[in-house]
PDB file of C-alpha atoms and ligand atoms in Angstrom:
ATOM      1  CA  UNK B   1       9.656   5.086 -21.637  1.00 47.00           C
ATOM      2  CA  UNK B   2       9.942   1.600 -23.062  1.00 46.00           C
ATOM      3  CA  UNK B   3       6.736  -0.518 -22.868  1.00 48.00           C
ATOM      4  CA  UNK B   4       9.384  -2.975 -20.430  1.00 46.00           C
ATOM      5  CA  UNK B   5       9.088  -0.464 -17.961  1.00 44.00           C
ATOM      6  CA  UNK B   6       5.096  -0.390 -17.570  1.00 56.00           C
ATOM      7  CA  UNK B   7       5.031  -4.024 -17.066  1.00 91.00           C
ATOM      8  CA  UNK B   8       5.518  -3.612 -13.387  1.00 95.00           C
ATOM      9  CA  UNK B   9       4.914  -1.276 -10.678  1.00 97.00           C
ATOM     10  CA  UNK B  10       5.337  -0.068  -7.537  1.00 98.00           C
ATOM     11  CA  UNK B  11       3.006   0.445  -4.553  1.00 98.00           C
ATOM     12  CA  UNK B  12       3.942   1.866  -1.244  1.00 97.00           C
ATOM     13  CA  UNK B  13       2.672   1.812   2.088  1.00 97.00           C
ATOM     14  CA  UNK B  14       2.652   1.286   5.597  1.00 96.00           C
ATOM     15  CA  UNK B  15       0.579  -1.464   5.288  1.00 98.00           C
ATOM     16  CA  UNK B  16      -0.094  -1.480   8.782  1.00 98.00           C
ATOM     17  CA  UNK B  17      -1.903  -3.965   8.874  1.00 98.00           C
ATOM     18  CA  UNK B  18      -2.764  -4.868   5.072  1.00 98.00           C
ATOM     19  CA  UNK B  19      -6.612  -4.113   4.619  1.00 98.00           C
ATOM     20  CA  UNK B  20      -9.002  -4.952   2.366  1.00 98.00           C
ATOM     21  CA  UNK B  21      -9.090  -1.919   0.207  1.00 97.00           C
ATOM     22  CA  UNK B  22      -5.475  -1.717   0.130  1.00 98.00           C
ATOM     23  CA  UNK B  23      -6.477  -5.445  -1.333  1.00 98.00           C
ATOM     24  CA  UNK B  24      -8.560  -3.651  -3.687  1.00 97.00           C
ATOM     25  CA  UNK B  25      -5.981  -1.360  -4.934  1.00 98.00           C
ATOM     26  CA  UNK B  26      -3.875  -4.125  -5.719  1.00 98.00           C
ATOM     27  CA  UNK B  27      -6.368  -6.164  -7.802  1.00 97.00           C
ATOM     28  CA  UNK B  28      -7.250  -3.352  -9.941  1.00 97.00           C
ATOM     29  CA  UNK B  29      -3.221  -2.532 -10.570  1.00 97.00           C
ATOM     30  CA  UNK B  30      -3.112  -5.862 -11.695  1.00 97.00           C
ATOM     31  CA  UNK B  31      -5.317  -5.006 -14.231  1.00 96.00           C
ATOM     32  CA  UNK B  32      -2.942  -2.615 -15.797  1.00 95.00           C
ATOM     33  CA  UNK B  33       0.394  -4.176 -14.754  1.00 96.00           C
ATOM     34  CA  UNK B  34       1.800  -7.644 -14.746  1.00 95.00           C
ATOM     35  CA  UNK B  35       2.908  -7.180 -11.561  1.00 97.00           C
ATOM     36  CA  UNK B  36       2.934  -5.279  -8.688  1.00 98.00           C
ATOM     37  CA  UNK B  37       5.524  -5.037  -6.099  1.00 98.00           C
ATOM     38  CA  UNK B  38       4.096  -3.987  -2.919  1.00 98.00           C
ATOM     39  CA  UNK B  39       6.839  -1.772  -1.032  1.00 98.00           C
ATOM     40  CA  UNK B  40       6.309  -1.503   2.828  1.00 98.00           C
ATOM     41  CA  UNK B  41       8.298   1.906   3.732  1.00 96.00           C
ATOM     42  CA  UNK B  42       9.434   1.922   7.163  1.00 93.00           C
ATOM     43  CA  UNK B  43       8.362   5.013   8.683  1.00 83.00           C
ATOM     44  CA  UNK B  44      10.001   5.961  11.444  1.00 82.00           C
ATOM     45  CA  UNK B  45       7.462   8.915  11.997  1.00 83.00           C
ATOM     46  CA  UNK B  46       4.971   6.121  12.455  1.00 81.00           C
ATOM     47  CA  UNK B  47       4.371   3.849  15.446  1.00 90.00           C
ATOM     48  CA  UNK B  48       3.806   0.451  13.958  1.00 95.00           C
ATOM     49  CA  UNK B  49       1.604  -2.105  15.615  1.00 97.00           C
ATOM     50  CA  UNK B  50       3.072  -5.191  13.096  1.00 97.00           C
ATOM     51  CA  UNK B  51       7.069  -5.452  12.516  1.00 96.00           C
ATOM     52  CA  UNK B  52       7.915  -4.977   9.055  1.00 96.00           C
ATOM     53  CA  UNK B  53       8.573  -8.840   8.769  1.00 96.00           C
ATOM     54  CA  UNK B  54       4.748  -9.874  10.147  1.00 98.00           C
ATOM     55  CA  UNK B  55       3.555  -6.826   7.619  1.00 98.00           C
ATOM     56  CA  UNK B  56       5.556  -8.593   4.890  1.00 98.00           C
ATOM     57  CA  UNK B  57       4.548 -11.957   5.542  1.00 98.00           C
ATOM     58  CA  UNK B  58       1.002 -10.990   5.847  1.00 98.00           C
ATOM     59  CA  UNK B  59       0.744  -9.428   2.617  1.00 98.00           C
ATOM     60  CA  UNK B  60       2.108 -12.658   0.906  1.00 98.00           C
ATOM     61  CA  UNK B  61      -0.370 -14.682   2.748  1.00 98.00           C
ATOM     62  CA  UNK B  62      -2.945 -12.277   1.399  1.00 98.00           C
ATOM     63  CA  UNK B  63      -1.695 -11.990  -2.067  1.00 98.00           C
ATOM     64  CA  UNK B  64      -1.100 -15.775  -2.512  1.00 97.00           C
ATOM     65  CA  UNK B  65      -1.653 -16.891  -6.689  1.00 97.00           C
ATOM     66  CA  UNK B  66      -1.308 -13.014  -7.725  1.00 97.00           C
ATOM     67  CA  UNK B  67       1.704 -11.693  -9.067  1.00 97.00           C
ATOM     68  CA  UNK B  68       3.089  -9.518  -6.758  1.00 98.00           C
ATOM     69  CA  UNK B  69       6.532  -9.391  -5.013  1.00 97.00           C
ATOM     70  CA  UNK B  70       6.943  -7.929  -1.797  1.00 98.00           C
ATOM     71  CA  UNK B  71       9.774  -5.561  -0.715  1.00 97.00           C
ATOM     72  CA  UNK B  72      10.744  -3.478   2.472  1.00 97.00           C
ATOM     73  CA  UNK B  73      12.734  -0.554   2.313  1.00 95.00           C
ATOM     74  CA  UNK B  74      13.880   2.392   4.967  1.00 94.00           C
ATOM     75  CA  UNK B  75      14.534   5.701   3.310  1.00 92.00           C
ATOM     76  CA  UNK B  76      13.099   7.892   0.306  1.00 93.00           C
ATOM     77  CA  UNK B  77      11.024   6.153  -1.550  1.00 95.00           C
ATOM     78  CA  UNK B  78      12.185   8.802  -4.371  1.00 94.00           C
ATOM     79  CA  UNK B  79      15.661   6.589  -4.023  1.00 94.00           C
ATOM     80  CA  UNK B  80      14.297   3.292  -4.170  1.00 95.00           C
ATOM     81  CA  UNK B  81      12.678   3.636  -7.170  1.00 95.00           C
ATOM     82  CA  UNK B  82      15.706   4.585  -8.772  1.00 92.00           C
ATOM     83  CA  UNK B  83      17.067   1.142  -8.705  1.00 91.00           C
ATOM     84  CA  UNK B  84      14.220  -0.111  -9.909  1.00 90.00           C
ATOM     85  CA  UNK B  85      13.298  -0.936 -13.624  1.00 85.00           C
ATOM     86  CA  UNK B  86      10.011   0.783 -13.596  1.00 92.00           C
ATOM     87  CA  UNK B  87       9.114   4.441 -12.578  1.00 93.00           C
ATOM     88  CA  UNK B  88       5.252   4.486 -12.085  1.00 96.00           C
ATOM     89  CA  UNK B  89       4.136   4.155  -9.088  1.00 97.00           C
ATOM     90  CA  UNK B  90       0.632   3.129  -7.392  1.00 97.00           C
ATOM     91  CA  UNK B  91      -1.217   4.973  -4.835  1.00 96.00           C
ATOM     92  CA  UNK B  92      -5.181   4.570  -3.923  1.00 95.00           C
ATOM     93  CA  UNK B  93      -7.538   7.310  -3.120  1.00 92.00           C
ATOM     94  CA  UNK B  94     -10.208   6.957  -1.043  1.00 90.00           C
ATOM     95  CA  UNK B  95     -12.240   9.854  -0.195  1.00 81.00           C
ATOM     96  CA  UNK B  96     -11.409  13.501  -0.617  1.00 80.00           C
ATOM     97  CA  UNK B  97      -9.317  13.812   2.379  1.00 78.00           C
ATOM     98  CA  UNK B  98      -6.626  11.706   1.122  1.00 85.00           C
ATOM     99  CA  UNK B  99      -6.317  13.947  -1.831  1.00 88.00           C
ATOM    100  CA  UNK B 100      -4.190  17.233  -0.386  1.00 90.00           C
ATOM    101  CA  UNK B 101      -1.732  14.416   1.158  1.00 91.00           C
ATOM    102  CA  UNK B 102      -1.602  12.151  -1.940  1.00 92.00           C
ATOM    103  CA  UNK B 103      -0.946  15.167  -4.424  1.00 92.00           C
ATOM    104  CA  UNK B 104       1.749  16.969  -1.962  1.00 93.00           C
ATOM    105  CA  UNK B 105       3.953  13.369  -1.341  1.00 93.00           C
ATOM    106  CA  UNK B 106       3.209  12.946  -5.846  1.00 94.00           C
ATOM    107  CA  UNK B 107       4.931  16.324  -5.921  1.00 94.00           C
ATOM    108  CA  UNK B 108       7.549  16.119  -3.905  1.00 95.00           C
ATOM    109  CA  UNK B 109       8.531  12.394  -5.070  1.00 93.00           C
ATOM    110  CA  UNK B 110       8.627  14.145  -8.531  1.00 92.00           C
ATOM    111  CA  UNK B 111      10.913  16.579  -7.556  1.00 94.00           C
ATOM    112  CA  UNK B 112      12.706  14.114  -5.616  1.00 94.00           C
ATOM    113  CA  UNK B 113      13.083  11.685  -8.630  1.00 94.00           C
ATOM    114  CA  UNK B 114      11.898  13.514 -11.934  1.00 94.00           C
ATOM    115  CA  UNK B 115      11.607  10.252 -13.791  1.00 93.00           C
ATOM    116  CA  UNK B 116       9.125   9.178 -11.351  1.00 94.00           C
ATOM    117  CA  UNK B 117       5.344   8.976 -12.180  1.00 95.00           C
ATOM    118  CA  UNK B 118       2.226   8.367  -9.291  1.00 95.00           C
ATOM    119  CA  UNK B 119      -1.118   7.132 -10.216  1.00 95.00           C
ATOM    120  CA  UNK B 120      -4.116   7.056  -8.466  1.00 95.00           C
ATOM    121  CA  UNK B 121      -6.444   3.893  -8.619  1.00 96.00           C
ATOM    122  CA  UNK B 122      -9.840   5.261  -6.756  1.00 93.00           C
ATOM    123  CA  UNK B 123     -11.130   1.653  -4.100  1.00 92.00           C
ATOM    124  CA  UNK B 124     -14.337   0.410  -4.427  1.00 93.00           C
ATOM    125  CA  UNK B 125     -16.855   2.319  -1.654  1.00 92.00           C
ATOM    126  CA  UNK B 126     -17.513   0.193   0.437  1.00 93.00           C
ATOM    127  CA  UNK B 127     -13.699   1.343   1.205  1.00 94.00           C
ATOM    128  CA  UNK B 128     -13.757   4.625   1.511  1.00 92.00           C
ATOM    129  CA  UNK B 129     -13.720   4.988   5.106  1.00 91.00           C
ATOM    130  CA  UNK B 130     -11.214   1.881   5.498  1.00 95.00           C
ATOM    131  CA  UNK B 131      -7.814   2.503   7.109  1.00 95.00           C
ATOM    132  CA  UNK B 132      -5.338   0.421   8.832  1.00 96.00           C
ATOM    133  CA  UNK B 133      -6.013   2.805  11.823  1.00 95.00           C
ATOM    134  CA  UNK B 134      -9.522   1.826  12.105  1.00 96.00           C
ATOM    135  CA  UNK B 135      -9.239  -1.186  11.694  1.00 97.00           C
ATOM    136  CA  UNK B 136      -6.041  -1.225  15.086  1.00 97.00           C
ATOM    137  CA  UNK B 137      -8.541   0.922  16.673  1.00 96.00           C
ATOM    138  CA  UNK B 138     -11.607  -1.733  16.267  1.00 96.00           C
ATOM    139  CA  UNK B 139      -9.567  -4.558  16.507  1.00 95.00           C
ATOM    140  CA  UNK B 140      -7.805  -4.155  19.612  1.00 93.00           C
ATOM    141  CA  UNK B 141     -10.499  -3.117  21.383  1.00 93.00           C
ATOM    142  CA  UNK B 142     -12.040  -6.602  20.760  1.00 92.00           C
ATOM    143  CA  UNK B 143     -14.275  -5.869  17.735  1.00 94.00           C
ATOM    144  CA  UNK B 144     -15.338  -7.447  14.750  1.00 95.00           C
ATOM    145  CA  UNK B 145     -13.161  -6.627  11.652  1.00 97.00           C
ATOM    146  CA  UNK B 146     -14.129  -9.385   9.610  1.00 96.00           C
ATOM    147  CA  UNK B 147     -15.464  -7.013   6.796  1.00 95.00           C
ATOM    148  CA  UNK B 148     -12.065  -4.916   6.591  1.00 97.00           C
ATOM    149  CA  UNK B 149      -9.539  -7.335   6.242  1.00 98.00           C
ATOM    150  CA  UNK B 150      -8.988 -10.779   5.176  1.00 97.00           C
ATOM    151  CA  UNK B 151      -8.941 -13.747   7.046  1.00 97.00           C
ATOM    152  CA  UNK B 152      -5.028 -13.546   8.268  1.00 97.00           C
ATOM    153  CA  UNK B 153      -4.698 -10.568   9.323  1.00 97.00           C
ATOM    154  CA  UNK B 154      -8.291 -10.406  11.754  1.00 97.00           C
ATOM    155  CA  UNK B 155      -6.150 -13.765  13.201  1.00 96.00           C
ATOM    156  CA  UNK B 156      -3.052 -12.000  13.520  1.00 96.00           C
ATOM    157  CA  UNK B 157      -4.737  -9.089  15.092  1.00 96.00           C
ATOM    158  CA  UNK B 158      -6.502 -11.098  17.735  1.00 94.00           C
ATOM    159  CA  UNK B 159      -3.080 -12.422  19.023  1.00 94.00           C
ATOM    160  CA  UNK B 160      -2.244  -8.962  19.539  1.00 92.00           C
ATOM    161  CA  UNK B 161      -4.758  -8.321  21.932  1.00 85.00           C
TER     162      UNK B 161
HETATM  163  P1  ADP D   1       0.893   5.435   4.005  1.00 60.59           P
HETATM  164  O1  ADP D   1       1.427   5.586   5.397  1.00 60.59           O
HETATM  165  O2  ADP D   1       1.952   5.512   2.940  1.00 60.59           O
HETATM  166  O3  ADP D   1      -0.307   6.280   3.686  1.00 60.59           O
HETATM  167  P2  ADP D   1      -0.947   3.192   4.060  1.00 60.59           P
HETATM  168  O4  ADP D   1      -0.659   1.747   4.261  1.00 60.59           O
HETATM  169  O5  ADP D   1      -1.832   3.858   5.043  1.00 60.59           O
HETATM  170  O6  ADP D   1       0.458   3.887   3.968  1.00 60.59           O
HETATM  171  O7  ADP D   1      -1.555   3.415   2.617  1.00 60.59           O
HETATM  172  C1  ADP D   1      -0.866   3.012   1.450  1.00 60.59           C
HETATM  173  C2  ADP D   1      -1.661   3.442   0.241  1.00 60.59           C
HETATM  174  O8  ADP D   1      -2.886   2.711   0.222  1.00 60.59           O
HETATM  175  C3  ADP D   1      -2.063   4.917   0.209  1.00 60.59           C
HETATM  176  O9  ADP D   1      -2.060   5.350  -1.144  1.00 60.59           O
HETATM  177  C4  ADP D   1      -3.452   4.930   0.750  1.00 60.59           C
HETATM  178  O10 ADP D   1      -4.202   6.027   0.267  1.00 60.59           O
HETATM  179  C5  ADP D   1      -3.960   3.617   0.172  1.00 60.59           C
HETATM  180  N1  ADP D   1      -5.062   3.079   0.961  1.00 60.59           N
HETATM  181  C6  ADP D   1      -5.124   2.827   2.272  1.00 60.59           C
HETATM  182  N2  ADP D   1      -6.341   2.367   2.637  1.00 60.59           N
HETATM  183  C7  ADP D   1      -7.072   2.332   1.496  1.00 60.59           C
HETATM  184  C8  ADP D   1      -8.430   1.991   1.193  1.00 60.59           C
HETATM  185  N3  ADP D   1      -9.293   1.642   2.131  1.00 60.59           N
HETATM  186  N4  ADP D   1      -8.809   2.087  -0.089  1.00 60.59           N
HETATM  187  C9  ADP D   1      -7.924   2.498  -1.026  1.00 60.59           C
HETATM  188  N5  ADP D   1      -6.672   2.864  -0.813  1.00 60.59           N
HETATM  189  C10 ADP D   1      -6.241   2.778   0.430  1.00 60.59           C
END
C-alpha cells in the first residue's frame, strides 16, 4: 500500500439520522486521515426515517470546516470501494454488542473485496448507548435529544413529528 492511499478513508453508514457519536467517530478518523468520506449505504433492508438526500445534507451541515466529503451509494459496499483510491475503511464500536455484527460484515467485506481493510475507532462513553434508533424513538415521541445529536438534526427531527 502506498502512503497515498492512507490519506483518506472511508466510513459507512446509515446515518439515520447522523448522531453525535457517529460525530465522534469522525473527529477521531480525522486524526489519522486527512479526510474522511462519509458513505451513506442505502439499505433497502432498512426503513429510513430521512431520504438519503436530507441524510446527506445533514451530515454536511454537521461536518461544516472538517474535511470530509460526503457520498451515497446503493449496492455492496465491497464494490464501491473498489473505485475508490483508498481501501481502509472506518467503523465505530460502541459497546460489546456491536462487536459479533461489526467483525461478521469486516469478514465478509474482506472476502468480498480482499484488498479491503476495516478499522475500529472505539466513541467516547458517554456514547455507548447512542444509536440513530434511539434517538427516532425519543425524538418522535416528543423528547429531548439535545444531548445525542447536534443542533440540525434535533431541528430536522422536530419537523418530522
Ligand atoms: P449501519 O446500518 O451500517 O450500522 P449506522 O449509521 O447505524 O449504520 O452506523 C454506522 C457506523 O457508526 C457503525 O460502525 C456503527 O457502529 C457506528 N456508530 C453508530 N452509532 C455510534 C455511536 N454512538 N458511537 C460510535 N459509533 C457509532
Amino acid at each position: 500500500m502506498t502512503s497515498a492511499k492512507a490519506r483518506k478513508a472511508v466510513y459507512p453508514g446509515t446515518f439515520d439520522p447522523i448522531t453525535n457519536g457517529h460525530l465522534d467517530i469522525i473527529q477521531r478518523a480525522l486524526k489519522i486521515f486527512d479526510e474522511i468520506i462519509v458513505l451513506i449505504v442505502d439499505n433497502k433492508n432498512k426503513k429510513a426515517l430521512f431520504t438519503l438526500s436530507e441524510r446527506a445534507d445533514l451530515i454536511k451541515e454537521c461536518c461544516k470546516g472538517m474535511n470530509v466529503k460526503v457520498e451515497t451509494f446503493t449496492g455492496l459496499l465491497a464494490d464501491y470501494m473498489k473505485k475508490q483510491n483508498t481501501n481502509i475503511v472506518v467503523r465505530g464500536l460502541r459497546a460489546v454488542s456491536d462487536f459479533e455484527y461489526e467483525f461478521q460484515m469486516a469478514v465478509t467485506n474482506s472476502k468480498l473485496n480482499p484488498e479491503m481493510e476495516t478499522i475500529f475507532l472505539m466513541t467516547d462513553k458517554r456514547y455507548f448507548y447512542l444509536s440513530s434508533s434511539i434517538v427516532k424513538e425519543i425524538g418522535l415521541s416528543g423528547g429531548c435529544v439535545k444531548t445525542m445529536v447536534p443542533d440540525a438534526v434535533e431541528k430536522a427531527l422536530k419537523k418530522k413529528t
